[in-house]
Amino acid sequence: FKKPGLQNSLWSGDTVTTTTKSEGQTILDGVRLTTQVMIQPDVFNNFVEVHGNNLRGSGMLARFLVAVPSSTQGFRQSWEEFSNWCAYEGFCSRVDFLMRETMRRFEAGENKKSDITFSPEAADYWKMIHNEIESNLAFGGRFELAPEHGGRISENIARLAAIFSFFENGSTEVRIPEVMSALHIVFA
């Protein structure tokens, strides 16, 4: 997190050139950065307290979806009765398949990326969401005091919807249900 501008560029898919003594110059073109950080609230709060101005000012913090789930301590009972193992095993199986397929394609030199598109209905729905969010950036709006965050919400919704579409259906076309699911998560 020491170079938020570089990370922002990678998040946006911009071409980035890096230079190191050992590797020389490297050009990263057409790559996207996705980061998942799982951290305890106190550690996160301390980090933001120290680096918050830089993270906010650079727009990096606005690219994160922060989730603070309720604690389940005191409510976790026997794992033998855990009813969602099928869903968990299905999730792990899908992740394993996608990772292996990615490696197969990489090793075979099949590096062409697929374009993600929105169905016309999903595109209209997403535009409506985007416009509503944008209007809430104005004075008196929900995101008036956090415009850097509000300005990235619709993009985060689109990214999540694309991930859901591909992960669940293997599809590069995003439909309304995926946009609705992403909207629910972003505003949960």
PDB file of C-alpha atoms in Angstrom:
ATOM      1  CA  PHE A   1       0.000   0.000   0.000  1.00  0.00           C
ATOM      2  CA  LYS A   2       3.028   2.252  -0.267  1.00  0.00           C
ATOM      3  CA  LYS A   3       2.304   3.227  -3.882  1.00  0.00           C
ATOM      4  CA  PRO A   4      -1.444   3.815  -4.104  1.00  0.00           C
ATOM      5  CA  GLY A   5      -1.162   5.520  -7.501  1.00  0.00           C
ATOM      6  CA  LEU A   6       0.434   2.397  -8.990  1.00  0.00           C
ATOM      7  CA  GLN A   7      -2.171   0.162  -7.410  1.00  0.00           C
ATOM      8  CA  ASN A   8      -4.966   2.420  -8.627  1.00  0.00           C
ATOM      9  CA  SER A   9      -3.579   2.244 -12.169  1.00  0.00           C
ATOM     10  CA  LEU A  10      -3.439  -1.544 -12.020  1.00  0.00           C
ATOM     11  CA  TRP A  11      -6.961  -1.670 -10.585  1.00  0.00           C
ATOM     12  CA  SER A  12      -8.179   0.430 -13.528  1.00  0.00           C
ATOM     13  CA  GLY A  13      -6.329  -1.640 -16.137  1.00  0.00           C
ATOM     14  CA  ASP A  14      -3.988   1.161 -17.193  1.00  0.00           C
ATOM     15  CA  THR A  15      -0.648   0.294 -18.781  1.00  0.00           C
ATOM     16  CA  VAL A  16       2.033   0.456 -16.094  1.00  0.00           C
ATOM     17  CA  THR A  17       5.796   0.457 -16.539  1.00  0.00           C
ATOM     18  CA  THR A  18       8.014  -0.605 -13.659  1.00  0.00           C
ATOM     19  CA  THR A  19      11.786  -0.691 -13.434  1.00  0.00           C
ATOM     20  CA  THR A  20      13.911  -2.672 -11.018  1.00  0.00           C
ATOM     21  CA  LYS A  21      17.653  -3.295 -10.873  1.00  0.00           C
ATOM     22  CA  SER A  22      17.260  -7.054 -11.104  1.00  0.00           C
ATOM     23  CA  GLU A  23      14.503  -7.284 -13.736  1.00  0.00           C
ATOM     24  CA  GLY A  24      14.991  -4.067 -15.684  1.00  0.00           C
ATOM     25  CA  GLN A  25      11.905  -2.559 -17.270  1.00  0.00           C
ATOM     26  CA  THR A  26       8.597  -4.428 -17.209  1.00  0.00           C
ATOM     27  CA  ILE A  27       5.465  -3.255 -18.984  1.00  0.00           C
ATOM     28  CA  LEU A  28       2.155  -4.435 -17.564  1.00  0.00           C
ATOM     29  CA  ASP A  29      -0.550  -4.009 -20.170  1.00  0.00           C
ATOM     30  CA  GLY A  30      -4.133  -5.214 -19.911  1.00  0.00           C
ATOM     31  CA  VAL A  31      -3.807  -6.523 -16.371  1.00  0.00           C
ATOM     32  CA  ARG A  32      -6.163  -5.835 -13.493  1.00  0.00           C
ATOM     33  CA  LEU A  33      -5.401  -5.844  -9.800  1.00  0.00           C
ATOM     34  CA  THR A  34      -7.843  -7.397  -7.391  1.00  0.00           C
ATOM     35  CA  THR A  35      -7.001  -7.470  -3.721  1.00  0.00           C
ATOM     36  CA  GLN A  36      -8.664  -9.288  -0.879  1.00  0.00           C
ATOM     37  CA  VAL A  37      -7.621  -8.369   2.636  1.00  0.00           C
ATOM     38  CA  MET A  38      -9.121 -10.139   5.629  1.00  0.00           C
ATOM     39  CA  ILE A  39      -8.189  -8.222   8.739  1.00  0.00           C
ATOM     40  CA  GLN A  40      -9.435  -7.685  12.254  1.00  0.00           C
ATOM     41  CA  PRO A  41     -11.286  -4.379  12.803  1.00  0.00           C
ATOM     42  CA  ASP A  42      -8.771  -2.947  15.284  1.00  0.00           C
ATOM     43  CA  VAL A  43      -5.856  -3.599  12.937  1.00  0.00           C
ATOM     44  CA  PHE A  44      -7.745  -2.024  10.024  1.00  0.00           C
ATOM     45  CA  ASN A  45      -8.754   0.999  12.080  1.00  0.00           C
ATOM     46  CA  ASN A  46      -5.153   1.539  13.198  1.00  0.00           C
ATOM     47  CA  PHE A  47      -3.952   1.268   9.595  1.00  0.00           C
ATOM     48  CA  VAL A  48      -6.531   3.806   8.405  1.00  0.00           C
ATOM     49  CA  GLU A  49      -5.669   6.104  11.296  1.00  0.00           C
ATOM     50  CA  VAL A  50      -2.019   6.150  10.200  1.00  0.00           C
ATOM     51  CA  HIS A  51      -2.472   6.029   6.398  1.00  0.00           C
ATOM     52  CA  GLY A  52      -6.069   7.180   5.918  1.00  0.00           C
ATOM     53  CA  ASN A  53      -5.361  10.597   4.387  1.00  0.00           C
ATOM     54  CA  ASN A  54      -3.077   9.047   1.760  1.00  0.00           C
ATOM     55  CA  LEU A  55      -5.521   6.211   1.043  1.00  0.00           C
ATOM     56  CA  ARG A  56      -8.502   8.560   0.791  1.00  0.00           C
ATOM     57  CA  GLY A  57      -6.689  11.316  -1.069  1.00  0.00           C
ATOM     58  CA  SER A  58      -5.344   8.918  -3.692  1.00  0.00           C
ATOM     59  CA  GLY A  59      -8.744   7.283  -4.144  1.00  0.00           C
ATOM     60  CA  MET A  60      -7.370   3.868  -3.224  1.00  0.00           C
ATOM     61  CA  LEU A  61      -9.655   3.324  -0.245  1.00  0.00           C
ATOM     62  CA  ALA A  62     -12.671   4.023  -2.472  1.00  0.00           C
ATOM     63  CA  ARG A  63     -11.770   0.955  -4.541  1.00  0.00           C
ATOM     64  CA  PHE A  64     -12.226  -1.351  -1.547  1.00  0.00           C
ATOM     65  CA  LEU A  65     -15.456  -2.989  -0.485  1.00  0.00           C
ATOM     66  CA  VAL A  66     -15.286  -3.113   3.280  1.00  0.00           C
ATOM     67  CA  ALA A  67     -17.392  -5.704   5.059  1.00  0.00           C
ATOM     68  CA  VAL A  68     -17.797  -5.998   8.804  1.00  0.00           C
ATOM     69  CA  PRO A  69     -19.876  -9.114   9.455  1.00  0.00           C
ATOM     70  CA  SER A  70     -21.511  -9.662  12.815  1.00  0.00           C
ATOM     71  CA  SER A  71     -19.612 -11.898  15.179  1.00  0.00           C
ATOM     72  CA  THR A  72     -20.818 -15.486  15.418  1.00  0.00           C
ATOM     73  CA  GLN A  73     -18.997 -16.131  18.704  1.00  0.00           C
ATOM     74  CA  GLY A  74     -21.269 -17.915  21.107  1.00  0.00           C
ATOM     75  CA  PHE A  75     -23.523 -19.157  18.296  1.00  0.00           C
ATOM     76  CA  ARG A  76     -21.244 -21.638  16.517  1.00  0.00           C
ATOM     77  CA  GLN A  77     -22.560 -25.080  17.257  1.00  0.00           C
ATOM     78  CA  SER A  78     -21.474 -28.538  16.128  1.00  0.00           C
ATOM     79  CA  TRP A  79     -19.990 -28.650  12.637  1.00  0.00           C
ATOM     80  CA  GLU A  80     -21.538 -32.067  12.092  1.00  0.00           C
ATOM     81  CA  GLU A  81     -24.899 -30.400  11.574  1.00  0.00           C
ATOM     82  CA  PHE A  82     -23.521 -27.752   9.232  1.00  0.00           C
ATOM     83  CA  SER A  83     -25.978 -27.858   6.332  1.00  0.00           C
ATOM     84  CA  ASN A  84     -24.047 -25.814   3.780  1.00  0.00           C
ATOM     85  CA  TRP A  85     -21.143 -28.203   3.141  1.00  0.00           C
ATOM     86  CA  CYS A  86     -22.574 -29.009  -0.311  1.00  0.00           C
ATOM     87  CA  ALA A  87     -22.510 -25.338  -1.265  1.00  0.00           C
ATOM     88  CA  TYR A  88     -19.003 -24.958   0.164  1.00  0.00           C
ATOM     89  CA  GLU A  89     -17.742 -28.047  -1.668  1.00  0.00           C
ATOM     90  CA  GLY A  90     -19.382 -26.829  -4.882  1.00  0.00           C
ATOM     91  CA  PHE A  91     -17.700 -23.439  -4.467  1.00  0.00           C
ATOM     92  CA  CYS A  92     -14.289 -25.055  -3.904  1.00  0.00           C
ATOM     93  CA  SER A  93     -14.787 -27.342  -6.880  1.00  0.00           C
ATOM     94  CA  ARG A  94     -15.636 -24.374  -9.138  1.00  0.00           C
ATOM     95  CA  VAL A  95     -12.596 -22.415  -7.920  1.00  0.00           C
ATOM     96  CA  ASP A  96     -10.375 -25.451  -8.531  1.00  0.00           C
ATOM     97  CA  PHE A  97     -11.773 -25.897 -12.049  1.00  0.00           C
ATOM     98  CA  LEU A  98     -11.283 -22.225 -12.935  1.00  0.00           C
ATOM     99  CA  MET A  99      -7.723 -22.192 -11.579  1.00  0.00           C
ATOM    100  CA  ARG A 100      -6.791 -25.335 -13.503  1.00  0.00           C
ATOM    101  CA  GLU A 101      -8.423 -24.016 -16.680  1.00  0.00           C
ATOM    102  CA  THR A 102      -6.531 -20.737 -16.325  1.00  0.00           C
ATOM    103  CA  MET A 103      -3.228 -22.606 -15.943  1.00  0.00           C
ATOM    104  CA  ARG A 104      -4.055 -24.863 -18.911  1.00  0.00           C
ATOM    105  CA  ARG A 105      -4.816 -21.845 -21.088  1.00  0.00           C
ATOM    106  CA  PHE A 106      -1.674 -20.040 -19.923  1.00  0.00           C
ATOM    107  CA  GLU A 107       0.562 -23.050 -20.603  1.00  0.00           C
ATOM    108  CA  ALA A 108      -1.054 -23.530 -24.036  1.00  0.00           C
ATOM    109  CA  GLY A 109      -0.428 -19.889 -24.924  1.00  0.00           C
ATOM    110  CA  GLU A 110      -4.162 -19.133 -25.049  1.00  0.00           C
ATOM    111  CA  ASN A 111      -3.891 -15.659 -23.576  1.00  0.00           C
ATOM    112  CA  LYS A 112      -6.750 -13.909 -25.365  1.00  0.00           C
ATOM    113  CA  LYS A 113      -9.015 -12.268 -22.823  1.00  0.00           C
ATOM    114  CA  SER A 114     -12.771 -12.442 -23.085  1.00  0.00           C
ATOM    115  CA  ASP A 115     -14.775  -9.254 -23.168  1.00  0.00           C
ATOM    116  CA  ILE A 116     -17.472  -8.968 -20.545  1.00  0.00           C
ATOM    117  CA  THR A 117     -20.704  -7.457 -21.813  1.00  0.00           C
ATOM    118  CA  PHE A 118     -24.011  -6.522 -20.239  1.00  0.00           C
ATOM    119  CA  SER A 119     -27.315  -7.639 -21.680  1.00  0.00           C
ATOM    120  CA  PRO A 120     -29.310  -4.602 -22.846  1.00  0.00           C
ATOM    121  CA  GLU A 121     -31.643  -4.936 -19.838  1.00  0.00           C
ATOM    122  CA  ALA A 122     -28.744  -5.271 -17.377  1.00  0.00           C
ATOM    123  CA  ALA A 123     -26.993  -2.295 -18.971  1.00  0.00           C
ATOM    124  CA  ASP A 124     -30.117  -0.147 -18.580  1.00  0.00           C
ATOM    125  CA  TYR A 125     -30.523  -1.273 -14.974  1.00  0.00           C
ATOM    126  CA  TRP A 126     -26.844  -0.565 -14.199  1.00  0.00           C
ATOM    127  CA  LYS A 127     -27.096   2.911 -15.797  1.00  0.00           C
ATOM    128  CA  MET A 128     -30.116   3.667 -13.613  1.00  0.00           C
ATOM    129  CA  ILE A 129     -28.125   2.630 -10.511  1.00  0.00           C
ATOM    130  CA  HIS A 130     -25.116   4.663 -11.656  1.00  0.00           C
ATOM    131  CA  ASN A 131     -27.222   7.778 -12.215  1.00  0.00           C
ATOM    132  CA  GLU A 132     -28.871   7.419  -8.794  1.00  0.00           C
ATOM    133  CA  ILE A 133     -25.482   7.074  -7.122  1.00  0.00           C
ATOM    134  CA  GLU A 134     -24.102  10.021  -9.089  1.00  0.00           C
ATOM    135  CA  SER A 135     -26.984  12.244  -8.014  1.00  0.00           C
ATOM    136  CA  ASN A 136     -26.193  11.324  -4.404  1.00  0.00           C
ATOM    137  CA  LEU A 137     -22.696  12.778  -4.733  1.00  0.00           C
ATOM    138  CA  ALA A 138     -24.211  16.260  -4.808  1.00  0.00           C
ATOM    139  CA  PHE A 139     -24.746  18.529  -1.827  1.00  0.00           C
ATOM    140  CA  GLY A 140     -27.187  16.909   0.587  1.00  0.00           C
ATOM    141  CA  GLY A 141     -26.812  13.484  -1.032  1.00  0.00           C
ATOM    142  CA  ARG A 142     -25.896  10.233   0.660  1.00  0.00           C
ATOM    143  CA  PHE A 143     -22.285  10.413  -0.598  1.00  0.00           C
ATOM    144  CA  GLU A 144     -21.758  14.164  -0.270  1.00  0.00           C
ATOM    145  CA  LEU A 145     -19.094  13.644   2.410  1.00  0.00           C
ATOM    146  CA  ALA A 146     -17.466  10.637   0.709  1.00  0.00           C
ATOM    147  CA  PRO A 147     -17.418  11.464  -2.998  1.00  0.00           C
ATOM    148  CA  GLU A 148     -14.321   9.335  -3.657  1.00  0.00           C
ATOM    149  CA  HIS A 149     -16.220   6.315  -2.325  1.00  0.00           C
ATOM    150  CA  GLY A 150     -19.506   7.145  -4.036  1.00  0.00           C
ATOM    151  CA  GLY A 151     -17.726   7.732  -7.330  1.00  0.00           C
ATOM    152  CA  ARG A 152     -16.510   4.106  -7.402  1.00  0.00           C
ATOM    153  CA  ILE A 153     -19.630   2.307  -6.245  1.00  0.00           C
ATOM    154  CA  SER A 154     -21.198   1.732  -9.657  1.00  0.00           C
ATOM    155  CA  GLU A 155     -17.899   0.407 -11.005  1.00  0.00           C
ATOM    156  CA  ASN A 156     -17.632  -1.979  -8.061  1.00  0.00           C
ATOM    157  CA  ILE A 157     -21.181  -3.164  -8.754  1.00  0.00           C
ATOM    158  CA  ALA A 158     -20.286  -3.821 -12.397  1.00  0.00           C
ATOM    159  CA  ARG A 159     -17.130  -5.726 -11.421  1.00  0.00           C
ATOM    160  CA  LEU A 160     -18.940  -7.904  -8.904  1.00  0.00           C
ATOM    161  CA  ALA A 161     -21.748  -8.598 -11.366  1.00  0.00           C
ATOM    162  CA  ALA A 162     -19.204  -9.719 -13.957  1.00  0.00           C
ATOM    163  CA  ILE A 163     -17.499 -11.999 -11.433  1.00  0.00           C
ATOM    164  CA  PHE A 164     -20.838 -13.522 -10.442  1.00  0.00           C
ATOM    165  CA  SER A 165     -21.821 -14.061 -14.065  1.00  0.00           C
ATOM    166  CA  PHE A 166     -18.607 -15.827 -14.950  1.00  0.00           C
ATOM    167  CA  PHE A 167     -18.273 -17.798 -11.728  1.00  0.00           C
ATOM    168  CA  GLU A 168     -21.863 -18.995 -11.552  1.00  0.00           C
ATOM    169  CA  ASN A 169     -22.640 -19.469 -15.251  1.00  0.00           C
ATOM    170  CA  GLY A 170     -19.335 -19.369 -17.129  1.00  0.00           C
ATOM    171  CA  SER A 171     -20.900 -16.498 -19.042  1.00  0.00           C
ATOM    172  CA  THR A 172     -19.294 -13.308 -20.267  1.00  0.00           C
ATOM    173  CA  GLU A 173     -22.701 -11.632 -20.480  1.00  0.00           C
ATOM    174  CA  VAL A 174     -23.940  -9.994 -17.299  1.00  0.00           C
ATOM    175  CA  ARG A 175     -27.677 -10.163 -16.685  1.00  0.00           C
ATOM    176  CA  ILE A 176     -29.968  -8.319 -14.269  1.00  0.00           C
ATOM    177  CA  PRO A 177     -29.829 -10.992 -11.489  1.00  0.00           C
ATOM    178  CA  GLU A 178     -26.045 -10.619 -11.236  1.00  0.00           C
ATOM    179  CA  VAL A 179     -26.332  -6.817 -11.100  1.00  0.00           C
ATOM    180  CA  MET A 180     -28.996  -7.128  -8.391  1.00  0.00           C
ATOM    181  CA  SER A 181     -26.791  -9.489  -6.357  1.00  0.00           C
ATOM    182  CA  ALA A 182     -23.818  -7.135  -6.669  1.00  0.00           C
ATOM    183  CA  LEU A 183     -25.986  -4.171  -5.684  1.00  0.00           C
ATOM    184  CA  HIS A 184     -27.169  -6.076  -2.606  1.00  0.00           C
ATOM    185  CA  ILE A 185     -23.602  -6.832  -1.522  1.00  0.00           C
ATOM    186  CA  VAL A 186     -22.248  -3.348  -2.129  1.00  0.00           C
ATOM    187  CA  PHE A 187     -25.081  -1.736  -0.166  1.00  0.00           C
ATOM    188  CA  ALA A 188     -25.377  -4.440   2.534  1.00  0.00           C
TER     189      ALA A 188
END
